[in-house]
Amino acid sequence: EMQLVESGGGLVKPGGSLRLSCAASGFTFGNYRMNWVRQTLGKGLEWVSSISPGSGNIYYADSVRGRFTISRDNADNSLYLQMSSLRAEDTAVYYCARTEVYGDYGDAFDIWGQGTMVTVSS
Amino acid sequence: EIVLTQSPGTLSLSPGERATLSCRASLSIRSSYLDWYQQKPGQAPRLLIYGASSRAAGIPERFTGSGSGTDFTLVISRLEPEDFAVYYCQHYGSSPPYTFGQGTKVEIK
């Protein structure tokens, strides 16, 4: 079964740091672009960051650029999100998601983890 | 950045009825860049439709996506009890940001 499992969420003070992890299983992790997507409580979805299979291409949403760092370890089938200078508005459920490429039919997030909650509060 | 606007915000329907959900893009986009997701309370989103009209693996035929340019539609032909959820469209373009609409909640009337 293809699966993504996030961990590392928790309560952190404004200005603090946190590192999220996402463990992949059931597929060849190193072949896929991976992503972080967050969802604020009761609100919608926001794409946060993406990383290519070989880590050569990395992208961030404007809201987190310069504060968050995405990385991966293909040997360990793991995805990471290092978050620093955290703000109250970063409070959300953070999901890791796999990108599937459908050729002429585009790309999509086809596998999602269950999410990990990050709360930024004093 | 492409902004996606979904309507209505909430759709109140009964099981067996037809649901029509709209997603409008701020600029014309390629159909291959439009995806739809379903999210139930306490769960992660699930991919329903990619490329505007292709059903993802395991998605029932009652879910149909269509559209082009700036206007896209998700139709659920006959609502089953498990279909009451929030639905999001997403622009997964050639480069980020990969924006989502604000969602349409399909609730039981």
GROMACS .gro file of N, CA, C and O in nm, chain B:
model
  436
  123GLU      N    1  -0.020   3.482  -1.062
  123GLU     CA    2  -0.080   3.373  -0.989
  123GLU      C    3  -0.226   3.358  -1.030
  123GLU      O    4  -0.301   3.455  -1.034
  124ILE      N    5  -0.264   3.235  -1.058
  124ILE     CA    6  -0.403   3.207  -1.096
  124ILE      C    7  -0.489   3.199  -0.970
  124ILE      O    8  -0.455   3.126  -0.875
  125VAL      N    9  -0.598   3.273  -0.968
  125VAL     CA   10  -0.693   3.267  -0.857
  125VAL      C   11  -0.814   3.185  -0.903
  125VAL      O   12  -0.869   3.208  -1.011
  126LEU      N   13  -0.850   3.087  -0.822
  126LEU     CA   14  -0.965   3.003  -0.852
  126LEU      C   15  -1.080   3.039  -0.758
  126LEU      O   16  -1.061   3.043  -0.635
  127THR      N   17  -1.197   3.062  -0.814
  127THR     CA   18  -1.316   3.096  -0.736
  127THR      C   19  -1.420   2.988  -0.754
  127THR      O   20  -1.464   2.962  -0.867
  128GLN      N   21  -1.457   2.924  -0.646
  128GLN     CA   22  -1.553   2.816  -0.650
  128GLN      C   23  -1.691   2.865  -0.607
  128GLN      O   24  -1.705   2.950  -0.520
  129SER      N   25  -1.792   2.810  -0.672
  129SER     CA   26  -1.929   2.843  -0.635
  129SER      C   27  -2.019   2.721  -0.654
  129SER      O   28  -1.988   2.635  -0.738
  130PRO      N   29  -2.127   2.712  -0.575
  130PRO     CA   30  -2.153   2.798  -0.460
  130PRO      C   31  -2.062   2.763  -0.343
  130PRO      O   32  -1.987   2.665  -0.352
  131GLY      N   33  -2.070   2.838  -0.237
  131GLY     CA   34  -1.992   2.805  -0.119
  131GLY      C   35  -2.043   2.680  -0.052
  131GLY      O   36  -1.965   2.598  -0.004
  132THR      N   37  -2.175   2.667  -0.049
  132THR     CA   38  -2.240   2.550   0.008
  132THR      C   39  -2.354   2.507  -0.082
  132THR      O   40  -2.426   2.591  -0.136
  133LEU      N   41  -2.364   2.377  -0.099
  133LEU     CA   42  -2.470   2.318  -0.180
  133LEU      C   43  -2.547   2.221  -0.090
  133LEU      O   44  -2.488   2.127  -0.038
  134SER      N   45  -2.676   2.248  -0.070
  134SER     CA   46  -2.758   2.163   0.015
  134SER      C   47  -2.847   2.076  -0.073
  134SER      O   48  -2.937   2.127  -0.140
  135LEU      N   49  -2.821   1.948  -0.072
  135LEU     CA   50  -2.891   1.855  -0.159
  135LEU      C   51  -2.925   1.728  -0.083
  135LEU      O   52  -2.868   1.700   0.023
  136SER      N   53  -3.013   1.650  -0.143
  136SER     CA   54  -3.051   1.521  -0.084
  136SER      C   55  -2.982   1.408  -0.158
  136SER      O   56  -2.946   1.423  -0.276
  137PRO      N   57  -2.962   1.296  -0.089
  137PRO     CA   58  -2.906   1.179  -0.159
  137PRO      C   59  -2.989   1.146  -0.283
  137PRO      O   60  -3.112   1.157  -0.282
  138GLY      N   61  -2.918   1.111  -0.390
  138GLY     CA   62  -2.985   1.081  -0.516
  138GLY      C   63  -2.994   1.199  -0.610
  138GLY      O   64  -3.017   1.181  -0.730
  139GLU      N   65  -2.978   1.318  -0.557
  139GLU     CA   66  -2.982   1.438  -0.641
  139GLU      C   67  -2.850   1.459  -0.714
  139GLU      O   68  -2.746   1.401  -0.680
  140ARG      N   69  -2.853   1.548  -0.810
  140ARG     CA   70  -2.737   1.583  -0.891
  140ARG      C   71  -2.672   1.708  -0.834
  140ARG      O   72  -2.740   1.806  -0.802
  141ALA      N   73  -2.540   1.705  -0.823
  141ALA     CA   74  -2.464   1.819  -0.772
  141ALA      C   75  -2.378   1.877  -0.883
  141ALA      O   76  -2.310   1.803  -0.953
  142THR      N   77  -2.385   2.008  -0.898
  142THR     CA   78  -2.303   2.077  -0.998
  142THR      C   79  -2.219   2.183  -0.929
  142THR      O   80  -2.273   2.277  -0.870
  143LEU      N   81  -2.087   2.166  -0.934
  143LEU     CA   82  -1.993   2.255  -0.867
  143LEU      C   83  -1.913   2.330  -0.972
  143LEU      O   84  -1.869   2.271  -1.071
  144SER      N   85  -1.891   2.458  -0.948
  144SER     CA   86  -1.822   2.542  -1.044
  144SER      C   87  -1.688   2.590  -0.991
  144SER      O   88  -1.671   2.615  -0.871
  145CYS      N   89  -1.593   2.603  -1.080
  145CYS     CA   90  -1.459   2.656  -1.049
  145CYS      C   91  -1.421   2.749  -1.162
  145CYS      O   92  -1.413   2.708  -1.278
  146ARG      N   93  -1.399   2.876  -1.127
  146ARG     CA   94  -1.366   2.976  -1.229
  146ARG      C   95  -1.225   3.029  -1.205
  146ARG      O   96  -1.192   3.069  -1.093
  147ALA      N   97  -1.146   3.028  -1.310
  147ALA     CA   98  -1.007   3.076  -1.301
  147ALA      C   99  -0.999   3.223  -1.340
  147ALA      O  100  -1.075   3.270  -1.426
  148SER      N  101  -0.904   3.293  -1.278
  148SER     CA  102  -0.889   3.436  -1.304
  148SER      C  103  -0.832   3.465  -1.443
  148SER      O  104  -0.847   3.575  -1.495
  149LEU      N  105  -0.767   3.366  -1.501
  149LEU     CA  106  -0.716   3.374  -1.637
  149LEU      C  107  -0.741   3.241  -1.704
  149LEU      O  108  -0.755   3.138  -1.635
  150SER      N  109  -0.742   3.240  -1.835
  150SER     CA  110  -0.760   3.115  -1.906
  150SER      C  111  -0.643   3.019  -1.877
  150SER      O  112  -0.525   3.061  -1.879
  151ILE      N  113  -0.676   2.896  -1.846
  151ILE     CA  114  -0.573   2.798  -1.816
  151ILE      C  115  -0.591   2.674  -1.904
  151ILE      O  116  -0.700   2.648  -1.956
  152ARG      N  117  -0.485   2.598  -1.918
  152ARG     CA  118  -0.493   2.471  -1.990
  152ARG      C  119  -0.578   2.374  -1.909
  152ARG      O  120  -0.567   2.367  -1.786
  153SER      N  121  -0.659   2.298  -1.978
  153SER     CA  122  -0.745   2.201  -1.909
  153SER      C  123  -0.663   2.100  -1.830
  153SER      O  124  -0.704   2.054  -1.724
  154SER      N  125  -0.546   2.069  -1.882
  154SER     CA  126  -0.462   1.971  -1.815
  154SER      C  127  -0.412   2.020  -1.679
  154SER      O  128  -0.358   1.944  -1.601
  155TYR      N  129  -0.431   2.150  -1.652
  155TYR     CA  130  -0.381   2.206  -1.526
  155TYR      C  131  -0.487   2.214  -1.417
  155TYR      O  132  -0.462   2.273  -1.311
  156LEU      N  133  -0.605   2.157  -1.438
  156LEU     CA  134  -0.714   2.171  -1.343
  156LEU      C  135  -0.749   2.036  -1.281
  156LEU      O  136  -0.782   1.940  -1.351
  157ASP      N  137  -0.738   2.030  -1.149
  157ASP     CA  138  -0.767   1.907  -1.074
  157ASP      C  139  -0.876   1.934  -0.970
  157ASP      O  140  -0.898   2.047  -0.929
  158TRP      N  141  -0.942   1.825  -0.929
  158TRP     CA  142  -1.047   1.833  -0.826
  158TRP      C  143  -1.015   1.734  -0.713
  158TRP      O  144  -0.972   1.622  -0.739
  159TYR      N  145  -1.041   1.777  -0.590
  159TYR     CA  146  -1.020   1.694  -0.472
  159TYR      C  147  -1.145   1.694  -0.386
  159TYR      O  148  -1.222   1.791  -0.385
  160GLN      N  149  -1.161   1.585  -0.313
  160GLN     CA  150  -1.268   1.572  -0.214
  160GLN      C  151  -1.204   1.562  -0.076
  160GLN      O  152  -1.103   1.492  -0.060
  161GLN      N  153  -1.262   1.631   0.021
  161GLN     CA  154  -1.213   1.618   0.157
  161GLN      C  155  -1.328   1.599   0.254
  161GLN      O  156  -1.422   1.679   0.256
  162LYS      N  157  -1.317   1.496   0.334
  162LYS     CA  158  -1.415   1.470   0.439
  162LYS      C  159  -1.356   1.514   0.572
  162LYS      O  160  -1.234   1.521   0.587
  163PRO      N  161  -1.444   1.543   0.671
  163PRO     CA  162  -1.393   1.592   0.800
  163PRO      C  163  -1.290   1.499   0.862
  163PRO      O  164  -1.310   1.377   0.866
  164GLY      N  165  -1.179   1.558   0.905
  164GLY     CA  166  -1.075   1.482   0.971
  164GLY      C  167  -0.988   1.399   0.879
  164GLY      O  168  -0.904   1.322   0.925
  165GLN      N  169  -1.009   1.413   0.749
  165GLN     CA  170  -0.931   1.335   0.653
  165GLN      C  171  -0.850   1.426   0.561
  165GLN      O  172  -0.880   1.544   0.547
  166ALA      N  173  -0.751   1.366   0.499
  166ALA     CA  174  -0.674   1.438   0.398
  166ALA      C  175  -0.758   1.449   0.270
  166ALA      O  176  -0.850   1.370   0.248
  167PRO      N  177  -0.726   1.545   0.186
  167PRO     CA  178  -0.793   1.550   0.055
  167PRO      C  179  -0.764   1.424  -0.025
  167PRO      O  180  -0.662   1.357  -0.006
  168ARG      N  181  -0.857   1.393  -0.115
  168ARG     CA  182  -0.842   1.278  -0.204
  168ARG      C  183  -0.858   1.326  -0.347
  168ARG      O  184  -0.955   1.398  -0.378
  169LEU      N  185  -0.768   1.284  -0.434
  169LEU     CA  186  -0.776   1.324  -0.574
  169LEU      C  187  -0.894   1.256  -0.641
  169LEU      O  188  -0.909   1.134  -0.634
  170LEU      N  189  -0.979   1.339  -0.706
  170LEU     CA  190  -1.093   1.286  -0.780
  170LEU      C  191  -1.069   1.290  -0.931
  170LEU      O  192  -1.088   1.192  -1.001
  171ILE      N  193  -1.032   1.410  -0.978
  171ILE     CA  194  -1.023   1.438  -1.121
  171ILE      C  195  -0.892   1.510  -1.150
  171ILE      O  196  -0.855   1.603  -1.078
  172TYR      N  197  -0.821   1.466  -1.252
  172TYR     CA  198  -0.704   1.539  -1.299
  172TYR      C  199  -0.724   1.575  -1.445
  172TYR      O  200  -0.803   1.513  -1.515
  173GLY      N  201  -0.652   1.679  -1.489
  173GLY     CA  202  -0.666   1.721  -1.628
  173GLY      C  203  -0.808   1.758  -1.664
  173GLY      O  204  -0.853   1.734  -1.777
  174ALA      N  205  -0.879   1.814  -1.570
  174ALA     CA  206  -1.016   1.865  -1.586
  174ALA      C  207  -1.123   1.757  -1.600
  174ALA      O  208  -1.237   1.778  -1.558
  175SER      N  209  -1.086   1.641  -1.659
  175SER     CA  210  -1.193   1.547  -1.690
  175SER      C  211  -1.156   1.400  -1.670
  175SER      O  212  -1.241   1.313  -1.696
  176SER      N  213  -1.036   1.370  -1.629
  176SER     CA  214  -0.994   1.231  -1.612
  176SER      C  215  -1.011   1.188  -1.467
  176SER      O  216  -0.957   1.253  -1.376
  177ARG      N  217  -1.087   1.082  -1.448
  177ARG     CA  218  -1.106   1.033  -1.310
  177ARG      C  219  -0.980   0.964  -1.260
  177ARG      O  220  -0.918   0.884  -1.331
  178ALA      N  221  -0.946   0.989  -1.136
  178ALA     CA  222  -0.832   0.922  -1.073
  178ALA      C  223  -0.870   0.776  -1.044
  178ALA      O  224  -0.987   0.738  -1.050
  179ALA      N  225  -0.770   0.698  -1.013
  179ALA     CA  226  -0.792   0.555  -0.987
  179ALA      C  227  -0.894   0.534  -0.876
  179ALA      O  228  -0.886   0.596  -0.770
  180GLY      N  229  -0.991   0.447  -0.903
  180GLY     CA  230  -1.089   0.411  -0.802
  180GLY      C  231  -1.203   0.507  -0.783
  180GLY      O  232  -1.289   0.485  -0.697
  181ILE      N  233  -1.207   0.613  -0.862
  181ILE     CA  234  -1.315   0.712  -0.848
  181ILE      C  235  -1.437   0.667  -0.928
  181ILE      O  236  -1.426   0.637  -1.047
  182PRO      N  237  -1.554   0.665  -0.866
  182PRO     CA  238  -1.675   0.617  -0.934
  182PRO      C  239  -1.714   0.703  -1.054
  182PRO      O  240  -1.684   0.822  -1.060
  183GLU      N  241  -1.784   0.641  -1.145
  183GLU     CA  242  -1.823   0.709  -1.269
  183GLU      C  243  -1.924   0.821  -1.246
  183GLU      O  244  -1.943   0.904  -1.336
  184ARG      N  245  -1.986   0.827  -1.129
  184ARG     CA  246  -2.082   0.935  -1.104
  184ARG      C  247  -2.013   1.072  -1.091
  184ARG      O  248  -2.078   1.175  -1.095
  185PHE      N  249  -1.881   1.072  -1.079
  185PHE     CA  250  -1.805   1.196  -1.075
  185PHE      C  251  -1.756   1.229  -1.216
  185PHE      O  252  -1.683   1.150  -1.277
  186THR      N  253  -1.793   1.346  -1.265
  186THR     CA  254  -1.754   1.388  -1.399
  186THR      C  255  -1.701   1.530  -1.396
  186THR      O  256  -1.768   1.620  -1.345
  187GLY      N  257  -1.583   1.548  -1.451
  187GLY     CA  258  -1.526   1.682  -1.462
  187GLY      C  259  -1.528   1.728  -1.607
  187GLY      O  260  -1.514   1.648  -1.699
  188SER      N  261  -1.545   1.858  -1.625
  188SER     CA  262  -1.546   1.914  -1.759
  188SER      C  263  -1.504   2.060  -1.753
  188SER      O  264  -1.488   2.117  -1.644
  189GLY      N  265  -1.489   2.119  -1.872
  189GLY     CA  266  -1.459   2.261  -1.877
  189GLY      C  267  -1.334   2.293  -1.955
  189GLY      O  268  -1.256   2.205  -1.991
  190SER      N  269  -1.315   2.421  -1.979
  190SER     CA  270  -1.199   2.470  -2.050
  190SER      C  271  -1.187   2.620  -2.027
  190SER      O  272  -1.284   2.684  -1.981
  191GLY      N  273  -1.071   2.674  -2.061
  191GLY     CA  274  -1.051   2.818  -2.048
  191GLY      C  275  -1.053   2.865  -1.905
  191GLY      O  276  -0.958   2.841  -1.830
  192THR      N  277  -1.160   2.931  -1.866
  192THR     CA  278  -1.171   2.982  -1.729
  192THR      C  279  -1.280   2.913  -1.649
  192THR      O  280  -1.289   2.935  -1.528
  193ASP      N  281  -1.362   2.832  -1.711
  193ASP     CA  282  -1.478   2.773  -1.644
  193ASP      C  283  -1.473   2.622  -1.644
  193ASP      O  284  -1.471   2.558  -1.750
  194PHE      N  285  -1.475   2.567  -1.523
  194PHE     CA  286  -1.466   2.423  -1.504
  194PHE      C  287  -1.579   2.378  -1.412
  194PHE      O  288  -1.624   2.454  -1.324
  195THR      N  289  -1.621   2.254  -1.431
  195THR     CA  290  -1.735   2.202  -1.356
  195THR      C  291  -1.709   2.060  -1.310
  195THR      O  292  -1.649   1.980  -1.382
  196LEU      N  293  -1.753   2.033  -1.188
  196LEU     CA  294  -1.754   1.896  -1.135
  196LEU      C  295  -1.900   1.861  -1.113
  196LEU      O  296  -1.972   1.934  -1.044
  197VAL      N  297  -1.942   1.750  -1.171
  197VAL     CA  298  -2.080   1.703  -1.154
  197VAL      C  299  -2.078   1.569  -1.083
  197VAL      O  300  -2.001   1.479  -1.120
  198ILE      N  301  -2.161   1.559  -0.982
  198ILE     CA  302  -2.185   1.429  -0.917
  198ILE      C  303  -2.326   1.391  -0.958
  198ILE      O  304  -2.424   1.458  -0.920
  199SER      N  305  -2.338   1.286  -1.037
  199SER     CA  306  -2.467   1.259  -1.103
  199SER      C  307  -2.578   1.225  -1.005
  199SER      O  308  -2.690   1.275  -1.016
  200ARG      N  309  -2.550   1.137  -0.911
  200ARG     CA  310  -2.648   1.099  -0.809
  200ARG      C  311  -2.573   1.088  -0.677
  200ARG      O  312  -2.489   0.999  -0.660
  201LEU      N  313  -2.602   1.177  -0.587
  201LEU     CA  314  -2.528   1.183  -0.461
  201LEU      C  315  -2.551   1.060  -0.376
  201LEU      O  316  -2.664   1.020  -0.348
  202GLU      N  317  -2.441   1.000  -0.335
  202GLU     CA  318  -2.443   0.891  -0.238
  202GLU      C  319  -2.412   0.951  -0.100
  202GLU      O  320  -2.351   1.059  -0.092
  203PRO      N  321  -2.451   0.883   0.008
  203PRO     CA  322  -2.425   0.938   0.142
  203PRO      C  323  -2.278   0.973   0.165
  203PRO      O  324  -2.247   1.072   0.233
  204GLU      N  325  -2.187   0.897   0.106
  204GLU     CA  326  -2.043   0.921   0.126
  204GLU      C  327  -1.989   1.039   0.045
  204GLU      O  328  -1.873   1.076   0.060
  205ASP      N  329  -2.073   1.099  -0.041
  205ASP     CA  330  -2.028   1.210  -0.124
  205ASP      C  331  -2.040   1.346  -0.055
  205ASP      O  332  -1.992   1.447  -0.108
  206PHE      N  333  -2.105   1.349   0.061
  206PHE     CA  334  -2.122   1.477   0.130
  206PHE      C  335  -1.988   1.512   0.194
  206PHE      O  336  -1.939   1.444   0.284
  207ALA      N  337  -1.929   1.620   0.144
  207ALA     CA  338  -1.791   1.654   0.175
  207ALA      C  339  -1.762   1.794   0.120
  207ALA      O  340  -1.851   1.860   0.067
  208VAL      N  341  -1.636   1.835   0.133
  208VAL     CA  342  -1.592   1.961   0.072
  208VAL      C  343  -1.510   1.926  -0.052
  208VAL      O  344  -1.428   1.834  -0.050
  209TYR      N  345  -1.531   2.002  -0.159
  209TYR     CA  346  -1.463   1.979  -0.285
  209TYR      C  347  -1.380   2.101  -0.322
  209TYR      O  348  -1.428   2.215  -0.314
  210TYR      N  349  -1.256   2.075  -0.362
  210TYR     CA  350  -1.165   2.182  -0.400
  210TYR      C  351  -1.117   2.162  -0.543
  210TYR      O  352  -1.086   2.049  -0.584
  211CYS      N  353  -1.110   2.271  -0.618
  211CYS     CA  354  -1.039   2.265  -0.745
  211CYS      C  355  -0.898   2.319  -0.722
  211CYS      O  356  -0.872   2.391  -0.625
  212GLN      N  357  -0.808   2.282  -0.809
  212GLN     CA  358  -0.669   2.324  -0.797
  212GLN      C  359  -0.610   2.351  -0.934
  212GLN      O  360  -0.636   2.276  -1.030
  213HIS      N  361  -0.531   2.456  -0.942
  213HIS     CA  362  -0.452   2.483  -1.061
  213HIS      C  363  -0.313   2.429  -1.039
  213HIS      O  364  -0.236   2.483  -0.957
  214TYR      N  365  -0.281   2.320  -1.106
  214TYR     CA  366  -0.146   2.263  -1.098
  214TYR      C  367  -0.081   2.292  -1.232
  214TYR      O  368  -0.081   2.208  -1.322
  215GLY      N  369  -0.026   2.413  -1.243
  215GLY     CA  370   0.029   2.457  -1.369
  215GLY      C  371   0.171   2.411  -1.393
  215GLY      O  372   0.225   2.329  -1.321
  216SER      N  373   0.233   2.471  -1.494
  216SER     CA  374   0.369   2.433  -1.530
  216SER      C  375   0.472   2.485  -1.430
  216SER      O  376   0.585   2.437  -1.426
  217SER      N  377   0.432   2.583  -1.350
  217SER     CA  378   0.521   2.632  -1.244
  217SER      C  379   0.436   2.679  -1.127
  217SER      O  380   0.321   2.718  -1.144
  218PRO      N  381   0.490   2.677  -1.007
  218PRO     CA  382   0.414   2.719  -0.890
  218PRO      C  383   0.392   2.870  -0.888
  218PRO      O  384   0.459   2.941  -0.963
  219PRO      N  385   0.298   2.918  -0.807
  219PRO     CA  386   0.227   2.846  -0.702
  219PRO      C  387   0.112   2.762  -0.755
  219PRO      O  388   0.049   2.799  -0.855
  220TYR      N  389   0.086   2.653  -0.689
  220TYR     CA  390  -0.021   2.563  -0.726
  220TYR      C  391  -0.142   2.595  -0.640
  220TYR      O  392  -0.159   2.541  -0.532
  221THR      N  393  -0.226   2.681  -0.691
  221THR     CA  394  -0.332   2.738  -0.608
  221THR      C  395  -0.456   2.650  -0.603
  221THR      O  396  -0.487   2.577  -0.697
  222PHE      N  397  -0.528   2.663  -0.490
  222PHE     CA  398  -0.653   2.593  -0.469
  222PHE      C  399  -0.767   2.695  -0.465
  222PHE      O  400  -0.748   2.811  -0.424
  223GLY      N  401  -0.887   2.649  -0.504
  223GLY     CA  402  -1.006   2.727  -0.478
  223GLY      C  403  -1.040   2.720  -0.330
  223GLY      O  404  -0.978   2.644  -0.254
  224GLN      N  405  -1.138   2.798  -0.289
  224GLN     CA  406  -1.171   2.806  -0.147
  224GLN      C  407  -1.262   2.692  -0.102
  224GLN      O  408  -1.288   2.677   0.018
  225GLY      N  409  -1.311   2.613  -0.196
  225GLY     CA  410  -1.391   2.496  -0.161
  225GLY      C  411  -1.541   2.517  -0.173
  225GLY      O  412  -1.592   2.627  -0.156
  226THR      N  413  -1.610   2.408  -0.205
  226THR     CA  414  -1.756   2.402  -0.203
  226THR      C  415  -1.796   2.288  -0.111
  226THR      O  416  -1.751   2.176  -0.130
  227LYS      N  417  -1.880   2.320  -0.013
  227LYS     CA  418  -1.928   2.217   0.077
  227LYS      C  419  -2.059   2.162   0.024
  227LYS      O  420  -2.153   2.238  -0.001
  228VAL      N  421  -2.064   2.031   0.008
  228VAL     CA  422  -2.189   1.965  -0.032
  228VAL      C  423  -2.245   1.902   0.095
  228VAL      O  424  -2.186   1.810   0.152
  229GLU      N  425  -2.358   1.955   0.141
  229GLU     CA  426  -2.417   1.908   0.266
  229GLU      C  427  -2.554   1.847   0.241
  229GLU      O  428  -2.621   1.874   0.140
  230ILE      N  429  -2.594   1.766   0.338
  230ILE     CA  430  -2.723   1.698   0.328
  230ILE      C  431  -2.835   1.797   0.361
  230ILE      O  432  -2.832   1.865   0.463
  231LYS      N  433  -2.931   1.803   0.271
  231LYS     CA  434  -3.045   1.892   0.290
  231LYS      C  435  -3.144   1.833   0.389
  231LYS      O  436  -3.175   1.713   0.381
   0.00000   0.00000   0.00000
